[in-house]
Short mmCIF file of C-alpha atoms in Angstrom, two decimals:
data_model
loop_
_atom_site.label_atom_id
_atom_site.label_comp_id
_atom_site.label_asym_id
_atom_site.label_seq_id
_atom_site.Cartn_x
_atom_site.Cartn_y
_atom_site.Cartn_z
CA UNK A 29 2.77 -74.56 -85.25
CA UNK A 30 -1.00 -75.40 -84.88
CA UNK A 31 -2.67 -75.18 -81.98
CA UNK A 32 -6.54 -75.05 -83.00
CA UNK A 33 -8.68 -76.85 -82.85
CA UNK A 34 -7.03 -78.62 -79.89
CA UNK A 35 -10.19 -80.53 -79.27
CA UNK A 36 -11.26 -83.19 -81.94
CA UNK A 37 -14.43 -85.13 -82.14
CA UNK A 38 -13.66 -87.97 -85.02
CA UNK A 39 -15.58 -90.96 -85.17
CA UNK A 40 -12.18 -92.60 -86.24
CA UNK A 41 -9.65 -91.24 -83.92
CA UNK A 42 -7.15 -94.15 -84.99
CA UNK A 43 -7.13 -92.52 -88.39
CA UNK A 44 -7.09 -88.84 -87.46
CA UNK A 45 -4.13 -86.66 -89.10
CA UNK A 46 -1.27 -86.22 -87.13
CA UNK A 47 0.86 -84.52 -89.50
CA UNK A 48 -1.09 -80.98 -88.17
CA UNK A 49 1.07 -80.80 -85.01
CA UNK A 50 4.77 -80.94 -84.51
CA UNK A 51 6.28 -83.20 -83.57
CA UNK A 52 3.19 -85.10 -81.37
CA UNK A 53 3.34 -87.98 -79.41
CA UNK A 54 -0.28 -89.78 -78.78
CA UNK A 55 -1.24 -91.13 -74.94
CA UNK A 56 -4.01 -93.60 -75.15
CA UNK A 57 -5.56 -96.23 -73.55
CA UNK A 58 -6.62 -98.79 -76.56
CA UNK A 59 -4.58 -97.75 -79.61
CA UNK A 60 -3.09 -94.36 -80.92
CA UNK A 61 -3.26 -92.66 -83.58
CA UNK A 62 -1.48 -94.35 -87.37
CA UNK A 63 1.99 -93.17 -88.18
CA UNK A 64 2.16 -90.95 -84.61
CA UNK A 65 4.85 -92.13 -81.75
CA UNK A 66 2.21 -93.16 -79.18
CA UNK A 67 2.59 -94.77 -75.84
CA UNK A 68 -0.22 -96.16 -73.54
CA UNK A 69 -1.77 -94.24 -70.37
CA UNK A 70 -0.42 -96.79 -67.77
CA UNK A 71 3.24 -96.55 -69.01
CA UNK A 72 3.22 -92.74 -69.70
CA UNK A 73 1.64 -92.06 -66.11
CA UNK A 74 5.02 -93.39 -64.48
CA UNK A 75 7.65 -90.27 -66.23
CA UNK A 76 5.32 -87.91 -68.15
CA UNK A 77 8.05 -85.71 -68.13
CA UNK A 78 10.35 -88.40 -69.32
CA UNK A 79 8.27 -89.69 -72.26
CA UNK A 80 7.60 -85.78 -73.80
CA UNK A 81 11.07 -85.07 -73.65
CA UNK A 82 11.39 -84.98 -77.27
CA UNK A 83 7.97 -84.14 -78.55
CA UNK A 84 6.51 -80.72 -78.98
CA UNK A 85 3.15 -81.70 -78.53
CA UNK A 86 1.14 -84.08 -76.29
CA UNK A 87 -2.09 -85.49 -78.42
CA UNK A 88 -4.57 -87.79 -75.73
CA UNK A 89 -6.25 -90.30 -77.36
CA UNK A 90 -9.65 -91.53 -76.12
CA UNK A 91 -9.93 -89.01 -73.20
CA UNK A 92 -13.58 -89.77 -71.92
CA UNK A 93 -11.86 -93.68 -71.46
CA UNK A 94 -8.93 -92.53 -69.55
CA UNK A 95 -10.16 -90.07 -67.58
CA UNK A 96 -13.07 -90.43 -64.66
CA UNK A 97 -14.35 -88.69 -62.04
CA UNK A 98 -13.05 -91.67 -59.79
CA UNK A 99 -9.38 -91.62 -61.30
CA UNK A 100 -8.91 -87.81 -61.74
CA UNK A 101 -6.74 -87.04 -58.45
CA UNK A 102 -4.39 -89.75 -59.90
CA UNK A 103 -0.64 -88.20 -60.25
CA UNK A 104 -0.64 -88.15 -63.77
CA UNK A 105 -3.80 -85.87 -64.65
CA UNK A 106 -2.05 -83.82 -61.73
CA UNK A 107 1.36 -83.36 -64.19
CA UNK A 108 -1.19 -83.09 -66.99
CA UNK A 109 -3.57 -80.29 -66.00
CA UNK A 110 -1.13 -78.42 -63.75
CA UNK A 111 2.41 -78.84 -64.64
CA UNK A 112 2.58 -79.61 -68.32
CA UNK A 113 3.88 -76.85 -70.52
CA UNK A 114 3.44 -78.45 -74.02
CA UNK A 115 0.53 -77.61 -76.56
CA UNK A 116 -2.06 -80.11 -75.89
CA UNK A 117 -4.68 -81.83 -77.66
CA UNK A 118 -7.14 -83.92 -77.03
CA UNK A 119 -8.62 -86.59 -79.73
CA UNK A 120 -12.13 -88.27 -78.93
CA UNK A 121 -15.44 -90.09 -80.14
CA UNK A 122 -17.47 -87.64 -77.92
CA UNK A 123 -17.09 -84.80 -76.40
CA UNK A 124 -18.48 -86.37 -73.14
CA UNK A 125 -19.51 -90.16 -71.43
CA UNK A 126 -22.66 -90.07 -68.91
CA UNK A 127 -22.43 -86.38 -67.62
CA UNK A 128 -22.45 -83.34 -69.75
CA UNK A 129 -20.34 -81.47 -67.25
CA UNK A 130 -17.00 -84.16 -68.38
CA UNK A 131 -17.08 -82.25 -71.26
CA UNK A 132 -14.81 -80.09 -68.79
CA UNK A 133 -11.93 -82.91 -68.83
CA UNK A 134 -11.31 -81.92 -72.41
CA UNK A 135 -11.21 -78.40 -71.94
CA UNK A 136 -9.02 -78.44 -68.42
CA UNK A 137 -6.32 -80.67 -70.61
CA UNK A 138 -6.12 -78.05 -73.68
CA UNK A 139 -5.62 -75.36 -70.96
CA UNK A 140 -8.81 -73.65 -72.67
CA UNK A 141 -11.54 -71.42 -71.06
CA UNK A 142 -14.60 -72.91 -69.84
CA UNK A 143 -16.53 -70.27 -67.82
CA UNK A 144 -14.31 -69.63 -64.55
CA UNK A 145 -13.60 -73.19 -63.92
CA UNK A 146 -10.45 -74.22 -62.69
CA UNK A 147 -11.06 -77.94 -61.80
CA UNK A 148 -13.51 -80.17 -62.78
CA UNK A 149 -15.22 -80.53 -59.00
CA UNK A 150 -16.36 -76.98 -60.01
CA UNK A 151 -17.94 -77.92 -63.35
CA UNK A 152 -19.54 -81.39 -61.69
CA UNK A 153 -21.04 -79.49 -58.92
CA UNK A 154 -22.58 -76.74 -61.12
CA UNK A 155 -24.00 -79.11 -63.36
CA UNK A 156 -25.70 -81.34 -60.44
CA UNK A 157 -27.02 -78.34 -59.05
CA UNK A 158 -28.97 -77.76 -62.57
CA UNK A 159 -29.49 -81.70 -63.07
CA UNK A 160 -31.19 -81.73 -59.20
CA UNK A 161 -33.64 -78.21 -60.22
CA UNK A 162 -31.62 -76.02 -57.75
CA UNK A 163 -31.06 -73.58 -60.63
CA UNK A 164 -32.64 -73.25 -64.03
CA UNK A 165 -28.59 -72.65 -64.87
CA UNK A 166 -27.31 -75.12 -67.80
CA UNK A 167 -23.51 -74.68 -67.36
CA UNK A 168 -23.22 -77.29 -70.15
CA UNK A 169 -26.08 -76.31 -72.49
CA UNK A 170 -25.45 -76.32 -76.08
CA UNK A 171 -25.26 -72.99 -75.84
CA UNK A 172 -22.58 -73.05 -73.64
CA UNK A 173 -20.50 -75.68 -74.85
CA UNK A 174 -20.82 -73.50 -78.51
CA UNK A 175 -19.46 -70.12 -76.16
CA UNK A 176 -16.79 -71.68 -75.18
CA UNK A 177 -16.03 -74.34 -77.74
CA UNK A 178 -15.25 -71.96 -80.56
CA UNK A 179 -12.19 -71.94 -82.46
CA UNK A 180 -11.29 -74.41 -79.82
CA UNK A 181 -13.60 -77.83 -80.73
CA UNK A 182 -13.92 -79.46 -84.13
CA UNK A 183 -16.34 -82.51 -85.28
CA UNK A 184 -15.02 -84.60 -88.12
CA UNK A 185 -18.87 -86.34 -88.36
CA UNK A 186 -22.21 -84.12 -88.57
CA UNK A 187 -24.49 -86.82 -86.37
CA UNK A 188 -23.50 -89.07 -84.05
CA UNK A 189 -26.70 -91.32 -82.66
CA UNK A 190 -28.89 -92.89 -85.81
CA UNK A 191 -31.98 -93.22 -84.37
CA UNK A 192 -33.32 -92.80 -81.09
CA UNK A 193 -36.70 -94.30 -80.94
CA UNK A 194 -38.85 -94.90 -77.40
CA UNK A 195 -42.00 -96.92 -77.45
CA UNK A 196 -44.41 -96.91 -74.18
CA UNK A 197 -45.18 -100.65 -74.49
CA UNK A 198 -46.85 -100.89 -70.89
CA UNK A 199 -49.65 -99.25 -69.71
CA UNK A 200 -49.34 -99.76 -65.41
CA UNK A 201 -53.09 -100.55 -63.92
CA UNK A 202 -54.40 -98.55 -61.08
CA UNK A 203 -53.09 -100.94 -58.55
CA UNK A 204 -49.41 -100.46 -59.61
CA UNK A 205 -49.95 -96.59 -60.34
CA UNK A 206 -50.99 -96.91 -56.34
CA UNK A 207 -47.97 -99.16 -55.42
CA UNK A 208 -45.53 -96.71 -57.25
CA UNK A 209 -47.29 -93.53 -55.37
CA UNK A 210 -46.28 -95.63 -51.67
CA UNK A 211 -43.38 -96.84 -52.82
CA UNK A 212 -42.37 -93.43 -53.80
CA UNK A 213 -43.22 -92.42 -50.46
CA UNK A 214 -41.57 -95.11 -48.60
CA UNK A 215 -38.03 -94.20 -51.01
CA UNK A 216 -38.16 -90.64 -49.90
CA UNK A 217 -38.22 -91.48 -46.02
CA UNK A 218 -35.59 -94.32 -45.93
CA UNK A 219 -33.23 -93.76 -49.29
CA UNK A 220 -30.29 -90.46 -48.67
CA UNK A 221 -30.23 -89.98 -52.03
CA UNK A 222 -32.11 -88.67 -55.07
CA UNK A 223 -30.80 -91.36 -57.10
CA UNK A 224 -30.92 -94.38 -54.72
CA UNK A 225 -34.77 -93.38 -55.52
CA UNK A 226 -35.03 -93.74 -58.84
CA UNK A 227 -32.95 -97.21 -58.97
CA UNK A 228 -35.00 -98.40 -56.63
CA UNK A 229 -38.40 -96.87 -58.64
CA UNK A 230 -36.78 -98.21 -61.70
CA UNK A 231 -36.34 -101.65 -60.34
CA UNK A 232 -40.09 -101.64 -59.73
CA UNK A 233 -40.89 -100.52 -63.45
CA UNK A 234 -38.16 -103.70 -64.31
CA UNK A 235 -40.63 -106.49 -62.62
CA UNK A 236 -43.96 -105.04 -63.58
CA UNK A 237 -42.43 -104.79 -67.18
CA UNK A 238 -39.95 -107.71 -67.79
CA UNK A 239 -39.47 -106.77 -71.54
CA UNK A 240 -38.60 -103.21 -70.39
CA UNK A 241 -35.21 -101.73 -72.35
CA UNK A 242 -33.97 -98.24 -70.50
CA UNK A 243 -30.31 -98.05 -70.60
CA UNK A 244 -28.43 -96.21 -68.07
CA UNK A 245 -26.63 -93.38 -69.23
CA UNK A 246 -23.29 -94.66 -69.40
CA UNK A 247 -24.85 -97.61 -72.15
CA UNK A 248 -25.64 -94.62 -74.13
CA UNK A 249 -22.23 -94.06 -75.33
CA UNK A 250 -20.65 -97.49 -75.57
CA UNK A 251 -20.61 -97.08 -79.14
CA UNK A 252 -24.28 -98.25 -80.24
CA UNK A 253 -25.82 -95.44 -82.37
CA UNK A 254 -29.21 -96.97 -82.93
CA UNK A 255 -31.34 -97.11 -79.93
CA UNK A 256 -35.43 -98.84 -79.39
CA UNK A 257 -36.30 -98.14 -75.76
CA UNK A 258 -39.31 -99.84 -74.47
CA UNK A 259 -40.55 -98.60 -71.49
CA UNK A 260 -43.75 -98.48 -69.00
CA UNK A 261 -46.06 -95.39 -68.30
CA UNK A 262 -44.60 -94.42 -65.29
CA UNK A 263 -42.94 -91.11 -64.21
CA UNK A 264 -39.68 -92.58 -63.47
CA UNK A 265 -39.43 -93.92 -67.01
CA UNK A 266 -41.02 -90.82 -68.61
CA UNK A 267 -38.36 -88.54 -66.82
CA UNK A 268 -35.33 -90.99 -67.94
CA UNK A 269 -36.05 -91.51 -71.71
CA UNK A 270 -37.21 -87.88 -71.64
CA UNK A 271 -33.22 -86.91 -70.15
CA UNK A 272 -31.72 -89.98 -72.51
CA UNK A 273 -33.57 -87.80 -75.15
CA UNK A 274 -31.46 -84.56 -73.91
CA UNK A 275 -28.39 -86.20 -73.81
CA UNK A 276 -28.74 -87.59 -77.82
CA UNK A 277 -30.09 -84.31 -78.99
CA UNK A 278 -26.87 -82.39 -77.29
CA UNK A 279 -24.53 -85.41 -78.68
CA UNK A 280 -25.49 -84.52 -81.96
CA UNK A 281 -26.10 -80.60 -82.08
CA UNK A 282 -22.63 -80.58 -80.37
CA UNK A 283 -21.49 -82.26 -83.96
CA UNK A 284 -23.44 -80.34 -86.34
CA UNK A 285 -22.18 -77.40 -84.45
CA UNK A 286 -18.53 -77.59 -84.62
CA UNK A 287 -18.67 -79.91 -87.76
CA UNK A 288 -16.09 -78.90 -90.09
CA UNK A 289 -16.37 -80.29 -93.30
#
């Protein structure tokens, strides 16, 4: 039977080849995989034990659609993750959506090692301690993700973002660099969190620059591999396309690294 890689990065995953595990049957949200049983999340959630009755091994199709930090509790990643006694594998575009520290979801459902992390709240609050500068600790560097992705990840495609270009198309005057600098001020005395600040500091760079083009993070992976940001001068907008940067660069090195050709 094979059981590695049980996490698969294809740009295609309708297409992938199921005839490497035995006997699989796909869960998905928007279509499985050709010529495998399949049966969608919603239906599967209410007998998972029911549906894999006569399978040998459970393939998830599209995990970083099913899965979210807001739906995670639900009782059917709870049979999944804890009570499931199958070989697993998990079948994606990307290896994470938004937040490098998803990247856990695939691991948790393969039942593979990812440092000592037994749930993802573990992984998500790690990671927001590095995102926030309380520690200089990347739990989901490259480096990391290459640790404990080997022999356990493969990439089907070497690059996934085409270009990634960022053009600083407005210079602010000295009378908005001074409105920023109070409004700045103002956010860190009446906002509770670090990132009601920036929307709100990002809203400003918005009217000042109408023709401004910074997506949030979760844009970044709604399939669009060719990216022109325009954006202002400001620090806000520095810091974001600099982290937008990050989070294409680790897309990619994550599929060169575990790109088997």
């Amino acid at each position: 039977m094979t059981t590695s890689p049980k996490i698969i990065l294809t740009q295609s995953p309708r297409y992938c080849d199921a005839s490497r595990w035995d006997e699989p049957l796909c869960i998905h949200k928007s279509g499985g995989i050709v010529g495998c049983d399949s049966v969608p999340l919603d239906e599967f959630a209410t007998d998972p034990r029911g549906h894999l009755e006569n399978y040998e091994t459970a393939v998830f199709v599209g995990l970083t659609e099913m899965m979210t930090p807001s739906n995670r509790t639900d009782d059917v990643w709870e049979f999944t993750f804890n009570q499931m006694d199958m070989p697993t594998v998990s079948v994606d575009r990307l290896l994470f959506k938004t937040d490098p520290w998803r990247s856990w979801f695939h691991f948790g459902l393969v039942n593979a090692k990812y440092r000592d992390y037994t749930y993802s709240y573990l992984a998500e609050s790690d990671y927001e301690q590095f995102f926030n500068g309380k520690t200089e600790d990347n739990p989901f560097s490259l480096e990391e993700i290459q640790k404990w992705g080997d022999g356990v990840i493969e990439s089907q495609y070497s690059q996934y973002f085409r270009t990634f270009d960022v053009s600083v198309d407005y210079e602010a005057d000295p009378s908005e660099e001074f409105e920023y600098s109070e409004l700045l001020d103002d956010l860190f005395q009446e906002k509770n969190t670090i990132g009601q600040v920036r929307r709100a500091l990002e809203d400003y760079c918005d009217d000042i620059h109408p023709d401004r083009y910074l997506p949030k993070r979760y844009q970044l992976f709604r399939g669009e591999t060719e990216w022109e940001l325009s954006i202002t001068n400001l620090p806000i907008d520095q810091w974001k396309a600099s982290y937008l940067q990050e989070l294409v660069d680790l897309t990619d090195s994550i599929a060169e690294v575990f790109y088997d050709e």
